[in-house]
Short mmCIF file of C-alpha atoms in Angstrom, two decimals:
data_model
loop_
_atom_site.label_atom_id
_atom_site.label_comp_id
_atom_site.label_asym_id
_atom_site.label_seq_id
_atom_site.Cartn_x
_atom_site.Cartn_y
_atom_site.Cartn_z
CA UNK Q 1 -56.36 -18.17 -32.94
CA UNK Q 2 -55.09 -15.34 -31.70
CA UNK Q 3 -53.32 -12.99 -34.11
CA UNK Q 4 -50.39 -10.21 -33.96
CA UNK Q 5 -52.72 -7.03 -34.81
CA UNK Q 6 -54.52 -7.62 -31.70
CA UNK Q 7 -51.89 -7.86 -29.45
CA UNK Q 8 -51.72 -4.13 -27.94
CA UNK Q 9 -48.62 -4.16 -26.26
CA UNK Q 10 -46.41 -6.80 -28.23
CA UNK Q 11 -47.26 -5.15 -31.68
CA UNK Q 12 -45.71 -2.01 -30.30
CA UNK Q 13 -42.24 -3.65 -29.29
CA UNK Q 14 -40.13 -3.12 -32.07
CA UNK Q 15 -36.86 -3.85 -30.46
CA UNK Q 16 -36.04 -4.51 -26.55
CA UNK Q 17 -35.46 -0.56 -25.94
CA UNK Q 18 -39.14 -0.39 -25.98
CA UNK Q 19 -39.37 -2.31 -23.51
CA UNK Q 20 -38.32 -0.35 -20.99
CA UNK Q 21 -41.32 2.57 -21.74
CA UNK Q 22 -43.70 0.37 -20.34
CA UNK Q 23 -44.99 -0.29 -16.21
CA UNK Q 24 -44.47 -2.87 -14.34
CA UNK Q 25 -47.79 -3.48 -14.58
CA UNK Q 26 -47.87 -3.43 -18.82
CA UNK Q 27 -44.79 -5.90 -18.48
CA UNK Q 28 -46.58 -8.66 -16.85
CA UNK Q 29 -49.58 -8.02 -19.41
CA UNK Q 30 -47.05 -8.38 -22.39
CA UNK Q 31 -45.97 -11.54 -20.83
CA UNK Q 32 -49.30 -12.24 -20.99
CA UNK Q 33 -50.17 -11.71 -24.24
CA UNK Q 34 -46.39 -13.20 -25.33
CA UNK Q 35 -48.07 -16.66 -23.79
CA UNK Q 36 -51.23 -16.32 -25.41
CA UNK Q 37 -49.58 -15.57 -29.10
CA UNK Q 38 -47.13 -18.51 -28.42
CA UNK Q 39 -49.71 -21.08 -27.71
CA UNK Q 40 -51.67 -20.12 -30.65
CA UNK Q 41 -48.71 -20.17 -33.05
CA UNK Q 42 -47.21 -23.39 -32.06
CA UNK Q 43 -50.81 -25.10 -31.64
CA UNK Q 44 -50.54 -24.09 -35.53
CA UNK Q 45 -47.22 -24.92 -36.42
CA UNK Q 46 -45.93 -27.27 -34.08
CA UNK Q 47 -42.67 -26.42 -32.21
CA UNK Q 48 -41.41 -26.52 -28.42
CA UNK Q 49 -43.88 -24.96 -26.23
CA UNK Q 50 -43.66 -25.95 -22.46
CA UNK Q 51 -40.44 -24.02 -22.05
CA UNK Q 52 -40.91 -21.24 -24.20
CA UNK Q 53 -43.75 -20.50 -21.54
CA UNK Q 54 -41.56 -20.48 -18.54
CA UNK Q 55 -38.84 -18.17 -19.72
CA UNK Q 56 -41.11 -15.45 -20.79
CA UNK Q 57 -40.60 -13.74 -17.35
CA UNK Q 58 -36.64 -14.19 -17.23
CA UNK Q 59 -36.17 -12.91 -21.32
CA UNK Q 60 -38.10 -9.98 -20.36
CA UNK Q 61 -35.38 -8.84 -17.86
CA UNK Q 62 -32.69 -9.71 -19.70
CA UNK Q 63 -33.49 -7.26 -22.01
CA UNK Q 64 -34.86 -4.41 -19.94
CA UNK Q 65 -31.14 -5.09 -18.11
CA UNK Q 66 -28.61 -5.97 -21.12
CA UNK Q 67 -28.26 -4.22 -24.64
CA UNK Q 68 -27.63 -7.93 -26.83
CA UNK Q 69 -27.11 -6.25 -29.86
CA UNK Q 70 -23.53 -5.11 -28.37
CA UNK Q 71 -23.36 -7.70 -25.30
CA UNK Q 72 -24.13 -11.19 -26.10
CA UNK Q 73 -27.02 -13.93 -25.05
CA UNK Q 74 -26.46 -17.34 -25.45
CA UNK Q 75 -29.29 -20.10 -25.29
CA UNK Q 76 -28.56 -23.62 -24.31
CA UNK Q 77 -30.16 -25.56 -27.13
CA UNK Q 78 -31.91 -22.56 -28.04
CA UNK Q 79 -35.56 -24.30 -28.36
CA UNK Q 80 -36.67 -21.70 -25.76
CA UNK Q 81 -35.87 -18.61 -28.04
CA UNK Q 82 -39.46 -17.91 -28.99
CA UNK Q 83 -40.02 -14.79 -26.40
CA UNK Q 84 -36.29 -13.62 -27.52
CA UNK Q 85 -37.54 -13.52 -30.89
CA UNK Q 86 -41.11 -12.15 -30.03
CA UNK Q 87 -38.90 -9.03 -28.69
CA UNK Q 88 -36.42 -8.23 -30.66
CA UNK Q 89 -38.37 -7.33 -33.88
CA UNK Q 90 -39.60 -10.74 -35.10
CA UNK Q 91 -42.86 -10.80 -33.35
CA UNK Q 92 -44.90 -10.13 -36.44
CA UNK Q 93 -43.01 -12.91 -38.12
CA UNK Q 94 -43.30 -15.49 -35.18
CA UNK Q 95 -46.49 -16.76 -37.04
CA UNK Q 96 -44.48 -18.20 -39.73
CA UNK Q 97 -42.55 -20.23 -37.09
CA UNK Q 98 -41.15 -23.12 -38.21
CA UNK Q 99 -42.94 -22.78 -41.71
CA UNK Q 100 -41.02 -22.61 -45.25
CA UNK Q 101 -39.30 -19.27 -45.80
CA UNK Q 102 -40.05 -18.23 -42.27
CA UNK Q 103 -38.24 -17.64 -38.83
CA UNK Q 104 -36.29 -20.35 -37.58
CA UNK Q 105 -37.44 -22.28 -34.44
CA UNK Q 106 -33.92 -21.61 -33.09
CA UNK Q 107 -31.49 -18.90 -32.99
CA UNK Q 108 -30.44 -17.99 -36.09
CA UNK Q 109 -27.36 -15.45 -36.51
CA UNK Q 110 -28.50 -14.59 -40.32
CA UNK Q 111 -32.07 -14.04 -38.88
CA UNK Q 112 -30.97 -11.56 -36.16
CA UNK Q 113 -28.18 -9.25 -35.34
CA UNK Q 114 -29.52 -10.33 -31.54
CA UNK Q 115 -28.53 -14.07 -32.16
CA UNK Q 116 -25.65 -14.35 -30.89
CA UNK Q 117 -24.71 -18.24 -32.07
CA UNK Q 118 -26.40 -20.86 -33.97
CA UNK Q 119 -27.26 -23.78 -31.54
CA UNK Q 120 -29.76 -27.14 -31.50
CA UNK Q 121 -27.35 -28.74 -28.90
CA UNK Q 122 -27.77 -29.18 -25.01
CA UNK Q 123 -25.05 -28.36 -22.89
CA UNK Q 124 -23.25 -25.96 -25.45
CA UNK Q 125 -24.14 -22.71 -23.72
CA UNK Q 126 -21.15 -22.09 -21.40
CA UNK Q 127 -18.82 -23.30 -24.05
CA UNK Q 128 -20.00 -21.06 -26.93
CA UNK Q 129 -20.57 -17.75 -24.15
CA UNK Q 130 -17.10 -18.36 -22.99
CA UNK Q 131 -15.45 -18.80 -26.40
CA UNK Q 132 -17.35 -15.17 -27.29
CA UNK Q 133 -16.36 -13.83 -24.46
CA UNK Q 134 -12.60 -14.71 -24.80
CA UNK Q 135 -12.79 -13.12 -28.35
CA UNK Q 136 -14.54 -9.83 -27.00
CA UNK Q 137 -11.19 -9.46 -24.40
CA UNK Q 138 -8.69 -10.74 -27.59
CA UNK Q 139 -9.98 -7.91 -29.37
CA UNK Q 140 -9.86 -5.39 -26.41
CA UNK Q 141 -13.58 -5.15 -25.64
CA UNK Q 142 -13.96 -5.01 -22.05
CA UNK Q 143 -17.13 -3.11 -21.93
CA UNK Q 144 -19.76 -5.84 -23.24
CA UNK Q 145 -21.27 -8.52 -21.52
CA UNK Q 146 -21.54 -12.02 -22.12
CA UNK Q 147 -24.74 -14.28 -20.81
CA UNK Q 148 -25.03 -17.91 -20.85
CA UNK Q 149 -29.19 -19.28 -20.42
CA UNK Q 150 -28.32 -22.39 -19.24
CA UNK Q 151 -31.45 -25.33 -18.28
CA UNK Q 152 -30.78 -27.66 -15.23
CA UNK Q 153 -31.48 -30.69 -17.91
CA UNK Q 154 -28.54 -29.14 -19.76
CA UNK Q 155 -26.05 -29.80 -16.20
CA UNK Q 156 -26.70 -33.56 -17.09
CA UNK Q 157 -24.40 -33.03 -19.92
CA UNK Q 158 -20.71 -33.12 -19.19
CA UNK Q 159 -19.54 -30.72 -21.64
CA UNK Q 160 -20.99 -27.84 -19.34
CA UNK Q 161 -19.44 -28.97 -16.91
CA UNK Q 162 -15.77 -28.65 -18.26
CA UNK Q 163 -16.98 -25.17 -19.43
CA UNK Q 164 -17.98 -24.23 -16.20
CA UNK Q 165 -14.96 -25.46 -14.72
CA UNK Q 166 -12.51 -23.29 -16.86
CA UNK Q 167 -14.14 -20.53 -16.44
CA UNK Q 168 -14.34 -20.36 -12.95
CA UNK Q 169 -10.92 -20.89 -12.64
CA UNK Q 170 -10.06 -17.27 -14.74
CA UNK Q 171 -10.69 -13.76 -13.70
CA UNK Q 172 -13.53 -13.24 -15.93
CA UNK Q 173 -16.25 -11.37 -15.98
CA UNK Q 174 -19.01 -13.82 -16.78
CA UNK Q 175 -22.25 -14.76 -16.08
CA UNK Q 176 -24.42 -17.74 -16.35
CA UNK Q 177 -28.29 -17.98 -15.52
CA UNK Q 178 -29.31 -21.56 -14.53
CA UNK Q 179 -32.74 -21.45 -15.38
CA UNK Q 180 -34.22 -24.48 -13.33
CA UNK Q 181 -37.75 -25.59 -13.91
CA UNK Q 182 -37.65 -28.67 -12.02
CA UNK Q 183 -37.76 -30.97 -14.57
CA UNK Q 184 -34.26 -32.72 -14.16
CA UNK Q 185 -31.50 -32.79 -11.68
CA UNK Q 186 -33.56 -30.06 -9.43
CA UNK Q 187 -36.99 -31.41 -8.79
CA UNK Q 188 -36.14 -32.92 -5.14
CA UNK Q 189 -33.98 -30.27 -3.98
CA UNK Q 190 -34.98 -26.62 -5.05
CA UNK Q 191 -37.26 -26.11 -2.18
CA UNK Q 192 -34.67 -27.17 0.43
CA UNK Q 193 -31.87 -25.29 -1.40
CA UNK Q 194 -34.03 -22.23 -1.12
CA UNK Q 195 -35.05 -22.64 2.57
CA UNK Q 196 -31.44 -23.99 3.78
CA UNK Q 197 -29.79 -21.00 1.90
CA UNK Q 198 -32.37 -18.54 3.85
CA UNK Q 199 -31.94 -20.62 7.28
CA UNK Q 200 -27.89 -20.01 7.16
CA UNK Q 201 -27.85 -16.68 6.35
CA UNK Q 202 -30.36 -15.21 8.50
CA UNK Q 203 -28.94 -13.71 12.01
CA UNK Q 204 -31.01 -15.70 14.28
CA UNK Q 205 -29.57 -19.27 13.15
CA UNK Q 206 -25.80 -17.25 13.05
CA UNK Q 207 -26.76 -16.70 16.68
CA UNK Q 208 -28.00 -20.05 17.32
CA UNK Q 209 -24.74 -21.83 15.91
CA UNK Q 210 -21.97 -19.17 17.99
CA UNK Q 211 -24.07 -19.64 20.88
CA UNK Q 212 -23.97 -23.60 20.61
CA UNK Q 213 -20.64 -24.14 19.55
CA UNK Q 214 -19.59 -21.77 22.11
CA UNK Q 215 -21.72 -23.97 24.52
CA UNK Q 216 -20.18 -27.69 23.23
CA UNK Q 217 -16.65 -26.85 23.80
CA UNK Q 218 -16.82 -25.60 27.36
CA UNK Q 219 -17.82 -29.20 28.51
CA UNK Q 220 -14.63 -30.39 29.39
CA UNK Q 221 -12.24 -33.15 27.72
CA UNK Q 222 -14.89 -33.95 25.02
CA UNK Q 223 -17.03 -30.83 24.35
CA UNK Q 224 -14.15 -29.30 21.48
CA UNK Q 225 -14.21 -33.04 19.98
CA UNK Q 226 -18.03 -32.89 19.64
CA UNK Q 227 -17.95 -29.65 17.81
CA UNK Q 228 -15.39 -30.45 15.55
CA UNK Q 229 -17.79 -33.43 14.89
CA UNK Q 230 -20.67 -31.99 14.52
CA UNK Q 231 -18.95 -29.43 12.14
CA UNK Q 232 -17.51 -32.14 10.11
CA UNK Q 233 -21.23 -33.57 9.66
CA UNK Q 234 -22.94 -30.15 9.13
CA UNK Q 235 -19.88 -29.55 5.89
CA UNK Q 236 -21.03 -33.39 4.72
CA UNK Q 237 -24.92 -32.51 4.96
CA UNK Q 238 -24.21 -29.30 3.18
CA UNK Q 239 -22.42 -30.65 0.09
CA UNK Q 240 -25.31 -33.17 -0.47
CA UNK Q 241 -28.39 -31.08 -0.18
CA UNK Q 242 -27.23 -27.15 -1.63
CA UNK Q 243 -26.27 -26.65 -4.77
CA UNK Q 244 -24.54 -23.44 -4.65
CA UNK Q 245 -22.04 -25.34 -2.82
CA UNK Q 246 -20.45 -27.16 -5.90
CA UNK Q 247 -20.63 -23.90 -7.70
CA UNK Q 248 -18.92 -21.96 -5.60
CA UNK Q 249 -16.08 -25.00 -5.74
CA UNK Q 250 -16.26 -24.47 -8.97
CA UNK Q 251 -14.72 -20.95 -8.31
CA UNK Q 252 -18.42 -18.94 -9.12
CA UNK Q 253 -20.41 -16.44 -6.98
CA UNK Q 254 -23.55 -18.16 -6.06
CA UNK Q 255 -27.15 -16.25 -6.11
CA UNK Q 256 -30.06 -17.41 -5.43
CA UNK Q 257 -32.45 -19.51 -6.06
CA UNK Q 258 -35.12 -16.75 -7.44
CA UNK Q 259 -38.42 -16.27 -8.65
CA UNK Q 260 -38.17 -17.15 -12.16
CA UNK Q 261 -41.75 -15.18 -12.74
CA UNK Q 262 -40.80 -12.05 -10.59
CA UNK Q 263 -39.39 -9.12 -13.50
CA UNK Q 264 -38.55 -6.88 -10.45
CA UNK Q 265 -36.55 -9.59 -8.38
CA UNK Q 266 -34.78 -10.58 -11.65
CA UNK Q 267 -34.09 -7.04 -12.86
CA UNK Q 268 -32.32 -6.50 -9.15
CA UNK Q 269 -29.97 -9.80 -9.46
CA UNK Q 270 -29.29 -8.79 -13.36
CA UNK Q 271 -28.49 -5.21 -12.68
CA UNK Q 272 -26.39 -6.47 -9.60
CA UNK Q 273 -24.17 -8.73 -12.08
CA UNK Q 274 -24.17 -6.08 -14.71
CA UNK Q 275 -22.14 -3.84 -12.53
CA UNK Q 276 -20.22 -5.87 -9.72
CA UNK Q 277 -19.47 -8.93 -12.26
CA UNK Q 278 -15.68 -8.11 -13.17
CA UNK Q 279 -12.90 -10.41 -11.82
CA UNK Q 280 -14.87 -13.19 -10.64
CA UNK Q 281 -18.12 -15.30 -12.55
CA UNK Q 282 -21.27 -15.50 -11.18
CA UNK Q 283 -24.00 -18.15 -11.72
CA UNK Q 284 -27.47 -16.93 -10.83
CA UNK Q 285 -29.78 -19.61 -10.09
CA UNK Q 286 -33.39 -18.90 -10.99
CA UNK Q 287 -36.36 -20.95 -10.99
CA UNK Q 288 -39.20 -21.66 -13.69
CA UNK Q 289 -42.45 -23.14 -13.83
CA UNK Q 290 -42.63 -25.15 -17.15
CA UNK Q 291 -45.44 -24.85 -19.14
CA UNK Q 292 -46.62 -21.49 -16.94
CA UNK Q 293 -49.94 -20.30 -18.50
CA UNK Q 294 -51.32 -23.02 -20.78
CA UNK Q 295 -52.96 -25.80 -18.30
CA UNK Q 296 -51.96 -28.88 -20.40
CA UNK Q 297 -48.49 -27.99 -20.81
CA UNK Q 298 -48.38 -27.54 -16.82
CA UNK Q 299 -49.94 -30.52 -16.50
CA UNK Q 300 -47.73 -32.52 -19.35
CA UNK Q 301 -44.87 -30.44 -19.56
CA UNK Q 302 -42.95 -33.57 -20.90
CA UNK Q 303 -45.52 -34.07 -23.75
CA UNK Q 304 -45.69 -30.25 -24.81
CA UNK Q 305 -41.68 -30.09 -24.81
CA UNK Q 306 -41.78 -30.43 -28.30
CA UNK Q 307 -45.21 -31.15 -30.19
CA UNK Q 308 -46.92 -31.21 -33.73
CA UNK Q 309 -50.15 -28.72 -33.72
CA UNK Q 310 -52.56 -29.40 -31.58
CA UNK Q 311 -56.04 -27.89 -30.46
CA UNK Q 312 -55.72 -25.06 -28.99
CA UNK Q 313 -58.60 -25.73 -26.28
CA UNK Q 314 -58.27 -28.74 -25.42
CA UNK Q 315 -54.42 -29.62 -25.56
CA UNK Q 316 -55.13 -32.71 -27.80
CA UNK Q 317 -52.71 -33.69 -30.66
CA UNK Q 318 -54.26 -33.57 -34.14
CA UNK Q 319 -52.02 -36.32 -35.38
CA UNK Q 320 -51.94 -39.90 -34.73
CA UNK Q 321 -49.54 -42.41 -35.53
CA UNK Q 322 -45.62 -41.20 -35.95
CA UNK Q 323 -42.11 -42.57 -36.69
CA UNK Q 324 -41.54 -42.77 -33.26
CA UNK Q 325 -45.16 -44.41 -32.57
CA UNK Q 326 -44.17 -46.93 -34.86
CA UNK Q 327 -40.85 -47.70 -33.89
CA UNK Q 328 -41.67 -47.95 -30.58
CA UNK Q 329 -44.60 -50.32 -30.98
CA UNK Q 330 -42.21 -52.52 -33.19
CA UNK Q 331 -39.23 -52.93 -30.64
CA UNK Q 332 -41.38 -53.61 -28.10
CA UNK Q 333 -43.07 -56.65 -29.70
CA UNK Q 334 -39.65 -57.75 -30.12
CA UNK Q 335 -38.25 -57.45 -26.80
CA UNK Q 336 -41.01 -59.50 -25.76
CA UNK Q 337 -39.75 -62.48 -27.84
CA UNK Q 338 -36.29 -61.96 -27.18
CA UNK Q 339 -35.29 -61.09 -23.44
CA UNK Q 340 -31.49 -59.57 -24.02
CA UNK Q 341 -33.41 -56.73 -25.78
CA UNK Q 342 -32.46 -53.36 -23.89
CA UNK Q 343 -33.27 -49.82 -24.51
CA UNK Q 344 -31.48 -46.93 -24.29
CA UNK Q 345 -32.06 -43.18 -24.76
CA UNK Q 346 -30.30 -39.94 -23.81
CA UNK Q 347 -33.02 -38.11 -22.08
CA UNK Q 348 -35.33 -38.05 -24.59
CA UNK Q 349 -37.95 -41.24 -23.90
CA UNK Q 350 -40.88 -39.31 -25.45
CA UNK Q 351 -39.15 -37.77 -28.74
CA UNK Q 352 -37.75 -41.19 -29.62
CA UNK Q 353 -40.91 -43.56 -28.03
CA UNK Q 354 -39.82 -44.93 -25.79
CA UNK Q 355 -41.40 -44.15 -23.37
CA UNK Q 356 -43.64 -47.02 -24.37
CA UNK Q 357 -40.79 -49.58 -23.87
CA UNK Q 358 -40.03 -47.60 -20.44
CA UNK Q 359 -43.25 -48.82 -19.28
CA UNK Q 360 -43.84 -52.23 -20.46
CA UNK Q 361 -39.95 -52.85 -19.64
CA UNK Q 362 -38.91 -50.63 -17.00
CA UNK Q 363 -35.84 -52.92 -16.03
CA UNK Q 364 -34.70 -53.02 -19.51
CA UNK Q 365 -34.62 -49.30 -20.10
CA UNK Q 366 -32.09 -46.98 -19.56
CA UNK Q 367 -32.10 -43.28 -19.66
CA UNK Q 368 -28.52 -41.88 -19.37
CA UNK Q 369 -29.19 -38.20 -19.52
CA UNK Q 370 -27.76 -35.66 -21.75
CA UNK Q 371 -25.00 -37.94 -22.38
CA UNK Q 372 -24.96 -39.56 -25.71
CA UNK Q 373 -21.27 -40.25 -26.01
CA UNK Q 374 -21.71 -42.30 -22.82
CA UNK Q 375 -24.60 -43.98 -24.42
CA UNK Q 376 -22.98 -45.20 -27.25
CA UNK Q 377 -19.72 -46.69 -25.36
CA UNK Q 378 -22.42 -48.10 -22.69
CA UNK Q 379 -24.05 -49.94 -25.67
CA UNK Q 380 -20.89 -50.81 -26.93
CA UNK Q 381 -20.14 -52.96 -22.95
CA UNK Q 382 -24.13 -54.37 -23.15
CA UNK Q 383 -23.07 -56.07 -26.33
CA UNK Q 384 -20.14 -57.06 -24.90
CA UNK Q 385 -21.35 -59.31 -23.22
CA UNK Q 386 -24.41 -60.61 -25.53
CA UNK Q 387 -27.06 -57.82 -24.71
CA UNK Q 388 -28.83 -56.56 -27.71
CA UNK Q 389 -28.91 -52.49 -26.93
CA UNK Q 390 -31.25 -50.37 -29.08
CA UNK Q 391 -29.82 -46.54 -28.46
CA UNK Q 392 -32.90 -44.38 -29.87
CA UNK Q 393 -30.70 -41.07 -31.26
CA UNK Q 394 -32.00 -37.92 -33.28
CA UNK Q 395 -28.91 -38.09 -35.88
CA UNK Q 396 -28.30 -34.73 -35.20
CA UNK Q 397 -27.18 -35.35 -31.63
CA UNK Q 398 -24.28 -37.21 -32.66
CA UNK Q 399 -22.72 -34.64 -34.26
CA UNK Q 400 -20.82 -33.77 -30.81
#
């Protein structure tokens, strides 16, 4: 168990101006010891874990760059506010997460002047941080900044989409942070974003593609025709494979991808958008490692998403059987007798259980995403026509 007295460097960070009296070596330590006091407290308490540990590098900046008592900082979901709260004068608290009487395991405006908006929602980030931001300029504030934390899982959601989409249609100075840790729409694709955007920016493949194009339409009657073509391919490839593509539609300034995990890299981008972010948004696409310094949640970042306490050493839940245990167990004995079962969840297979149906039943499962309104009206065609469709919900989800 590790404690807050022992921590030497977190105990000292009162609020996030401290931060910036310490090295760059003392920063990575604190994130250190920020990991360390997280998995301790949550092994303890219970809470979301795996991506409270890959956003310990990113909140740092933030704060070193941004002053969120005056600008604003918006979470999507906010389940990944523990390091936000570690340092902005809660840290001594943070062992009461979760816990009667203590701090919240989300942001909490009562709890903190640098809570910015209540969430529990996915996709609600670019909506709320635009909303604020709109207010700020009503009220003639055009000094403070508004920043929207938003997780790739959260882009399966349309909501930020639409948010996304007005913004980048207005003259406004915002910025979003896609914080991408692989586990959802970007798993297959990061890696060739990041070496595609390098390959067609860098002057030797400029050179390369004047030089050929140059080449193609000096051969006579059909060279122009080929490198129209091969132009009209290259703009096809391009829309399928980068994603800054679709933001930059969108009417954003793409950046990126960077090291989620590198203070000095992110510090550079953030002070960048701090000072040249003023008629036009930006998105700044940064990527994560789930789960960074605890091996099991790197190895089961899925599982240690959100978890009751646990051992500390080993990973291993302390509790056994569960709502969601149960439930699970008991639709899938009757799907077996009855074939028009069908299961449904909106990206949550774990939370609700059914992940167990997943695998006995993989053709009878259906995971739709962040998309519960679409689930519902899905379930609604399944029946229909004489499906039986079990959508597994938290009740608070269908609130939207």
């Amino acid at each position: 168990m590790v404690s807050y007295d022992e921590l030497r460097l977190l105990n000292k960070i009162e609020s996030p101006a401290d931060l910036k009296g310490l090295s760059r070596e003392e920063l990575y330590e604190l994130a250190d010891e920020m990991r360390r006091y997280m998995v301790s407290t949550v092994a303890k308490n219970g809470g979301h874990l795996s991506s409270n540990l890959g956003i310990v590098e990113l909140t740092i900046a933030l704060h070193l760059c941004f002053d969120f008592s005056k600008d604003r900082l918006v979470l999507d979901v906010g389940h990944q506010c523990y390091p936000h709260k570690m340092l902005t004068g809660r840290a001594k608290q943070f062992e009461t997460l979760r816990l009667k009487d203590g701090i919240s395991g989300f942001p909490k405006t009562t709890e903190s002047i640098y809570d910015a908006f209540n969430v529990g929602h996915s996709s609600t980030a670019a909506s709320a941080a635009l909303g604020i931001l709109r207010a700020m300029r009503l009220e003639g504030n055009t000094t403070d900044r508004v920043v929207a934390v938003v997780g790739d899982g959260a882009l399966t959601g349309g909501l930020a989409y639409e948010a996304l989409d007005d913004a980048g249609e207005k003259e406004l100075p915002f910025i979003v942070i896609l914080n991408d840790n692989k586990m959802s729409i970007s798993g297959n694709v990061g890696g060739v974003s990041s070496h595609l955007s390098k390959l067609r920016t860098s002057k030797g493949y400029k050179r390369f593609k004047r030089r050929f194009s140059g080449h193609l339409k000096k051969i006579p009657l059909v060279g122009k025709g080929i490198s129209n073509s091969l132009e009209r391919l290259k703009n096809r490839i391009k829309y399928f494979v980068l994603p800054n593509v679709l933001f930059e539609e969108l009417g954003y300034t793409y950046a990126g991808p960077f090291d989620g995990h590198n203070i000095e890299e992110l510090v550079t981008i953030l002070e960048h958008a701090k000072k040249n972010v003023t008629d036009k948004p930006m998105l700044i696409h940064v990527m994560t490692d789930k789960g960074r310094g605890y091996a099991p949640a790197q190895e089961d970042p899925e599982r240690f998403h959100g978890i009751g306490s646990f051992d500390e050493a080993t990973g291993k839940s302390k509790s056994g059987l569960n709502n969601s245990k149960i439930f699970a167990g008991a639709l899938c004995r009757l799907a077996e007798e009855n074939e028009k079962i069908v299961a449904i969840t909106a990206a949550m297979p774990t939370g609700t259980g059914l992940s167990a149906f997943r695998d006995r039943f993989p053709n009878r499962f259906f995971d739709v995403g962040i998309a519960e309104q679409h689930a519902v009206t899905m379930a609604a065609g399944m029946a229909s026509m004489g499906v039986r469709p079990v959508f597994a919900v938290y009740s608070t989800f269908l609130q939207r």
